């Protein structure tokens, strides 16, 4: 039984096949209804525009029915830890929630952001992994503490539809933001770009390193697939010769759980770490990407975001197509 929790669980050949399938869905060549008569649960612990709308529409277009649940709002608050005495604010345990839900549905999508409290706990993705542990049907990660694989696949699709299956110089750049943000998007972008075999440069200020173990996996994937990984701590020079620029902010592990410390830590970085025209001018006419939502004139200036090189809307559209490919593959075995 297969889940879709991180692209790390998939080979280059599998990712390549999913991207080809997504392209067929987008072009209209693929019109199958593998979800006919089936329901898929979408469990959202956090807000969403793109993920929620694209999953709901994708399930409909594949012939299925989406059941949307929001623990703590439209369904009961959920406990995920084993062996706890549930005498606090949690009403239902995931062990029952998942096993009941999968009597109705053929797959479960889950969005569960990092709580941004305790890095060592959250890097293990405890809520997502509890779903995977109790489920006997496929679980799809719709963004967890550590990974956002559907976003990363849409990003790889968006690069591929502009450049074909060629290796590109891809810059993942940190950007200033008023609050510390989770690391799932940069983690999954860097990982998928490495698995596809791009030459990836990761630019961030000192103290904003990605998870050490994940970075080591990213480097191994890049080497295995003909790409490379370079880490730089300067904002300007990082843009040199890039063909794709993907911007994202994330919090520092040094200040994890302490937003005030993080705010102090990032003081003075705002002006250097914004994507603007002068930085983009150093690139090889790079395309600009961001997963959205994005804060205008904080992460990226209007002049870049509204330029012809900005492909953020295609990137968002491609969430629909890659997720249809993922759902079709996971449910092809007849769950
Ligand atoms: N990029 C992304 O996941 O968007 P939402 O948070 O709106 O779903």
Coordinates of C-alpha atoms and ligand atoms in Angstrom, one line a residue:
X1 CA 0.0 0.0 0.0
X2 CA 1.5 3.3 -1.1
X3 CA 1.2 6.7 0.6
X4 CA 2.4 10.1 -0.9
X5 CA 4.1 11.6 2.2
X6 CA 7.4 12.9 0.6
X7 CA 9.0 12.6 -2.8
X8 CA 11.9 10.8 -1.1
X9 CA 9.8 7.6 -1.1
X10 CA 9.6 7.8 -4.9
X11 CA 12.4 7.1 -7.5
X12 CA 13.3 9.4 -10.3
X13 CA 11.4 7.1 -12.7
X14 CA 8.2 7.3 -10.5
X15 CA 8.4 11.1 -10.3
X16 CA 9.0 11.3 -14.0
X17 CA 6.0 9.1 -14.7
X18 CA 3.8 11.3 -12.4
X19 CA 5.0 14.4 -14.2
X20 CA 4.2 12.9 -17.6
X21 CA 0.7 11.8 -16.3
X22 CA 0.1 15.4 -14.9
X23 CA 1.0 16.8 -18.4
X24 CA -1.5 14.5 -20.0
X25 CA -4.2 15.6 -17.6
X26 CA -3.4 19.2 -18.3
X27 CA -3.5 18.8 -22.1
X28 CA -6.8 17.0 -21.9
X29 CA -5.4 13.7 -23.4
X30 CA -6.0 11.9 -20.1
X31 CA -9.7 12.0 -19.3
X32 CA -10.1 8.8 -17.2
X33 CA -12.4 8.7 -14.1
X34 CA -10.4 6.4 -11.7
X35 CA -12.3 7.9 -8.7
X36 CA -15.8 7.1 -10.1
X37 CA -18.0 6.0 -7.2
X38 CA -15.2 6.8 -4.7
X39 CA -14.8 9.4 -2.0
X40 CA -11.5 11.0 -0.7
X41 CA -11.3 12.7 2.7
X42 CA -9.4 16.0 2.9
X43 CA -8.4 16.8 6.5
X44 CA -7.4 20.4 7.0
X45 CA -5.9 21.4 10.4
X46 CA -4.8 24.7 8.8
X47 CA -6.1 27.2 6.2
X48 CA -5.6 26.8 2.5
X49 CA -6.7 28.2 -0.8
X50 CA -4.7 26.3 -3.5
X51 CA -4.5 22.9 -1.9
X52 CA -8.1 22.7 -0.8
X53 CA -9.6 24.1 -4.0
X54 CA -7.3 22.1 -6.4
X55 CA -7.8 18.8 -4.5
X56 CA -11.6 19.3 -4.4
X57 CA -11.8 20.1 -8.1
X58 CA -9.3 17.4 -9.0
X59 CA -11.3 14.7 -7.1
X60 CA -14.4 15.9 -8.9
X61 CA -12.8 15.8 -12.3
X62 CA -11.6 12.2 -11.6
X63 CA -15.2 11.2 -11.0
X64 CA -15.0 11.2 -7.2
X65 CA -16.4 13.0 -4.2
X66 CA -14.3 15.1 -1.7
X67 CA -15.2 15.0 2.0
X68 CA -13.6 18.0 3.7
X69 CA -13.0 17.9 7.5
X70 CA -11.5 20.6 9.7
X71 CA -10.5 19.1 13.1
X72 CA -11.5 21.5 15.9
X73 CA -13.9 23.4 13.6
X74 CA -16.2 21.1 11.5
X75 CA -15.0 17.9 13.1
X76 CA -13.8 17.0 16.7
X77 CA -10.4 18.1 18.0
X78 CA -7.9 15.3 17.5
X79 CA -5.2 13.7 19.7
X80 CA -2.4 11.9 17.8
X81 CA -0.1 10.8 20.7
X82 CA -0.1 7.2 21.9
X83 CA -1.0 6.4 25.5
X84 CA -2.1 9.9 26.6
X85 CA -4.8 10.5 29.1
X86 CA -7.3 12.6 27.1
X87 CA -8.6 14.8 29.9
X88 CA -7.6 18.1 28.2
X89 CA -9.0 19.7 25.0
X90 CA -8.8 16.8 22.6
X91 CA -12.1 14.9 22.0
X92 CA -11.2 12.1 19.6
X93 CA -8.0 10.0 19.0
X94 CA -6.6 9.7 15.5
X95 CA -6.7 5.9 16.0
X96 CA -10.5 6.0 15.8
X97 CA -10.8 9.0 13.4
X98 CA -8.7 7.3 10.7
X99 CA -10.2 3.9 11.1
X100 CA -13.7 5.2 11.0
X101 CA -13.0 7.6 8.1
X102 CA -11.5 4.9 5.9
X103 CA -14.6 2.8 6.1
X104 CA -16.2 5.6 4.0
X105 CA -13.3 6.8 1.8
X106 CA -10.6 5.4 -0.5
X107 CA -7.8 7.8 0.4
X108 CA -7.1 10.6 3.0
X109 CA -5.3 13.9 2.3
X110 CA -3.9 15.7 5.4
X111 CA -2.7 19.2 5.9
X112 CA -1.0 19.6 9.3
X113 CA 1.5 22.5 9.5
X114 CA 4.4 22.6 11.9
X115 CA 3.3 24.0 15.3
X116 CA 6.7 25.9 15.4
X117 CA 7.2 24.9 19.0
X118 CA 9.7 22.0 19.2
X119 CA 12.0 21.3 16.3
X120 CA 13.1 17.8 17.4
X121 CA 9.5 16.6 17.7
X122 CA 8.1 18.4 14.6
X123 CA 10.9 17.3 12.2
X124 CA 9.6 13.7 12.7
X125 CA 6.1 14.8 11.3
X126 CA 4.2 13.2 14.2
X127 CA 0.7 14.0 13.1
X128 CA 1.1 13.0 9.5
X129 CA 2.9 9.8 10.5
X130 CA 0.1 8.9 12.9
X131 CA -2.3 9.1 10.0
X132 CA 0.0 6.9 7.9
X133 CA 0.4 4.5 10.8
X134 CA -3.3 3.9 11.4
X135 CA -4.5 4.0 7.8
X136 CA -4.9 1.0 5.5
X137 CA -5.8 3.3 2.6
X138 CA -3.4 5.8 0.9
X139 CA -2.5 9.0 2.8
X140 CA -1.5 12.1 0.8
X141 CA 0.5 14.8 2.4
X142 CA -1.1 18.2 1.7
X143 CA 1.7 19.9 3.7
X144 CA 3.1 18.7 6.9
X145 CA 5.8 20.1 9.2
X146 CA 8.6 18.8 7.0
X147 CA 7.2 18.3 3.5
X148 CA 4.9 19.7 0.9
X149 CA 5.4 17.1 -1.9
X150 CA 2.3 18.1 -4.0
X151 CA 3.6 21.7 -4.2
X152 CA 7.1 20.4 -5.1
X153 CA 5.7 18.2 -7.9
X154 CA 3.7 21.2 -9.2
X155 CA 6.9 23.2 -9.1
X156 CA 8.9 20.5 -11.1
X157 CA 6.0 20.3 -13.6
X158 CA 6.1 24.1 -14.0
X159 CA 9.9 24.1 -14.7
X160 CA 9.5 21.2 -17.0
X161 CA 6.8 22.7 -19.1
X162 CA 8.9 25.8 -19.7
X163 CA 12.3 24.0 -20.3
X164 CA 11.5 20.4 -21.2
X165 CA 13.2 17.7 -19.2
X166 CA 16.5 19.6 -19.2
X167 CA 18.7 20.1 -16.1
X168 CA 18.5 23.8 -15.1
X169 CA 20.3 26.1 -12.7
X170 CA 17.7 26.5 -10.0
X171 CA 18.0 29.0 -7.1
X172 CA 16.0 28.5 -3.9
X173 CA 16.4 31.8 -2.0
X174 CA 15.3 32.6 1.5
X175 CA 13.3 35.9 1.8
X176 CA 12.6 38.1 4.7
X177 CA 9.1 37.8 6.3
X178 CA 7.8 39.4 9.5
X179 CA 7.2 36.0 11.2
X180 CA 9.1 32.7 11.2
X181 CA 7.4 30.3 8.7
X182 CA 7.5 26.5 8.4
X183 CA 10.2 24.8 6.3
X184 CA 8.0 22.3 4.4
X185 CA 8.0 24.2 1.1
X186 CA 11.8 24.8 0.8
X187 CA 12.5 21.3 2.1
X188 CA 10.3 19.7 -0.6
X189 CA 11.3 22.0 -3.4
X190 CA 15.1 21.4 -2.8
X191 CA 14.5 17.6 -2.5
X192 CA 12.4 17.3 -5.6
X193 CA 14.7 19.5 -7.7
X194 CA 17.6 17.3 -6.6
X195 CA 15.7 14.1 -7.4
X196 CA 14.9 15.5 -10.9
X197 CA 18.6 16.3 -11.4
X198 CA 18.7 20.1 -11.4
X199 CA 21.7 22.1 -10.3
X200 CA 20.3 23.7 -7.2
X201 CA 21.7 26.6 -5.2
X202 CA 20.2 27.3 -1.8
X203 CA 20.7 30.8 -0.5
X204 CA 19.9 31.8 3.0
X205 CA 21.4 34.0 5.7
X206 CA 23.7 32.3 8.3
X207 CA 21.5 30.4 10.9
X208 CA 18.8 29.5 8.4
X209 CA 20.2 26.1 7.4
X210 CA 17.8 23.4 6.3
X211 CA 17.6 20.2 8.4
X212 CA 21.0 18.5 8.4
X213 CA 19.7 15.0 7.7
X214 CA 17.4 16.2 4.9
X215 CA 20.2 18.3 3.4
X216 CA 22.3 15.2 3.3
X217 CA 19.5 13.3 1.5
X218 CA 19.1 16.2 -1.0
X219 CA 22.8 16.1 -1.8
X220 CA 22.7 12.3 -2.3
X221 CA 19.7 12.6 -4.6
X222 CA 21.4 15.3 -6.6
X223 CA 24.5 13.2 -7.1
X224 CA 22.5 10.1 -7.9
X225 CA 20.5 12.0 -10.6
X226 CA 23.3 14.1 -12.2
X227 CA 22.6 17.4 -10.4
X228 CA 24.4 19.3 -7.8
X229 CA 23.8 21.3 -4.6
X230 CA 25.5 24.5 -3.5
X231 CA 24.7 26.4 -0.3
X232 CA 25.5 30.2 -0.2
X233 CA 24.9 32.8 2.6
X234 CA 24.9 35.9 0.4
X235 CA 21.8 37.3 -1.2
X236 CA 23.0 39.1 -4.3
X237 CA 25.6 36.8 -5.9
X238 CA 23.3 33.8 -5.4
X239 CA 21.2 35.1 -8.4
X240 CA 24.2 35.0 -10.8
X241 CA 23.3 32.8 -13.9
X242 CA 20.2 31.3 -12.3
X243 CA 17.6 30.1 -14.8
X244 CA 14.8 29.6 -12.2
X245 CA 14.4 31.6 -9.0
X246 CA 12.1 30.2 -6.3
X247 CA 11.7 32.4 -3.2
X248 CA 10.4 31.3 0.2
X249 CA 10.8 32.5 3.8
X250 CA 11.4 30.1 6.6
X251 CA 12.2 30.3 10.3
X252 CA 15.6 29.6 11.9
X253 CA 16.0 26.3 13.8
X254 CA 18.2 28.3 16.2
X255 CA 15.1 30.2 17.3
X256 CA 12.5 27.5 16.9
X257 CA 9.6 28.0 19.3
X258 CA 10.7 31.6 20.1
X259 CA 9.2 34.0 17.5
X260 CA 10.6 37.1 19.4
X261 CA 14.1 35.7 19.3
X262 CA 13.6 34.9 15.6
X263 CA 12.4 38.5 14.9
X264 CA 15.5 39.8 16.6
X265 CA 17.7 37.3 14.7
X266 CA 16.3 38.5 11.4
X267 CA 16.6 42.2 12.1
X268 CA 18.6 43.9 9.4
X269 CA 17.9 41.2 6.8
X270 CA 14.8 42.8 5.3
X271 CA 16.4 45.0 2.6
X272 CA 19.0 42.4 1.4
X273 CA 16.6 39.4 1.3
X274 CA 13.8 40.6 -1.0
X275 CA 13.6 39.5 -4.6
X276 CA 13.7 42.6 -6.7
X277 CA 14.6 43.7 -10.2
X278 CA 18.3 44.3 -9.5
X279 CA 18.8 40.8 -8.2
X280 CA 16.8 39.3 -11.1
X281 CA 19.0 41.3 -13.5
X282 CA 21.9 39.1 -12.4
X283 CA 20.2 35.9 -13.5
X284 CA 20.0 34.3 -17.0
X285 CA 16.6 35.9 -17.5
X286 CA 15.3 33.6 -14.8
X287 CA 11.7 32.6 -14.3
X288 CA 10.3 33.6 -10.9
X289 CA 8.4 31.1 -8.7
X290 CA 6.7 31.2 -5.3
X291 CA 4.2 28.7 -3.9
X292 CA 1.8 31.4 -2.8
X293 CA 0.4 33.0 -0.8
X294 CA 3.0 35.7 -1.0
X295 CA 3.4 39.1 0.7
X296 CA 4.0 41.7 -2.1
X297 CA 6.9 44.0 -1.6
X298 CA 8.1 41.9 1.4
X299 CA 9.2 38.6 -0.2
X300 CA 9.2 40.0 -3.8
X301 CA 8.6 43.3 -5.4
X302 CA 5.5 44.1 -7.6
X303 CA 7.9 44.6 -10.5
X304 CA 9.1 41.0 -10.3
X305 CA 5.8 39.4 -9.4
X306 CA 4.0 41.2 -12.2
X307 CA 6.7 40.7 -14.8
X308 CA 6.4 38.3 -17.7
X309 CA 9.0 36.1 -16.0
X310 CA 6.7 35.4 -13.1
X311 CA 5.1 31.9 -13.4
X312 CA 3.4 31.8 -10.0
X313 CA -0.1 31.4 -11.4
X314 CA 0.9 28.5 -13.7
X315 CA 2.6 27.0 -10.6
X316 CA -0.7 27.2 -8.7
X317 CA -2.6 25.8 -11.6
X318 CA -0.3 22.8 -11.9
X319 CA -1.2 21.8 -8.3
X320 CA -4.5 20.5 -9.9
X321 CA -2.8 18.4 -12.6
X322 CA -0.1 16.8 -10.5
X323 CA -2.5 16.0 -7.7
X324 CA -4.8 14.3 -10.3
X325 CA -1.8 12.2 -11.4
X326 CA -1.0 11.3 -7.8
X327 CA -4.6 10.4 -7.0
X328 CA -4.9 8.4 -10.2
X329 CA -1.7 6.4 -9.4
X330 CA -2.5 5.8 -5.7
X331 CA -6.1 4.7 -6.5
X332 CA -5.3 2.7 -9.6
X333 CA -4.9 -0.4 -7.4
X334 CA -8.5 -0.3 -6.5
X335 CA -8.6 0.8 -2.9
Ligands
LIG1 N1 0.8 26.7 -1.9 C1 -0.1 26.3 -1.0 O1 -0.1 25.2 -0.5 O2 -1.2 27.2 -1.0 P1 -2.4 27.1 0.1 O3 -1.7 27.2 1.5 O4 -3.3 28.2 -0.2 O5 -3.0 25.7 0.0

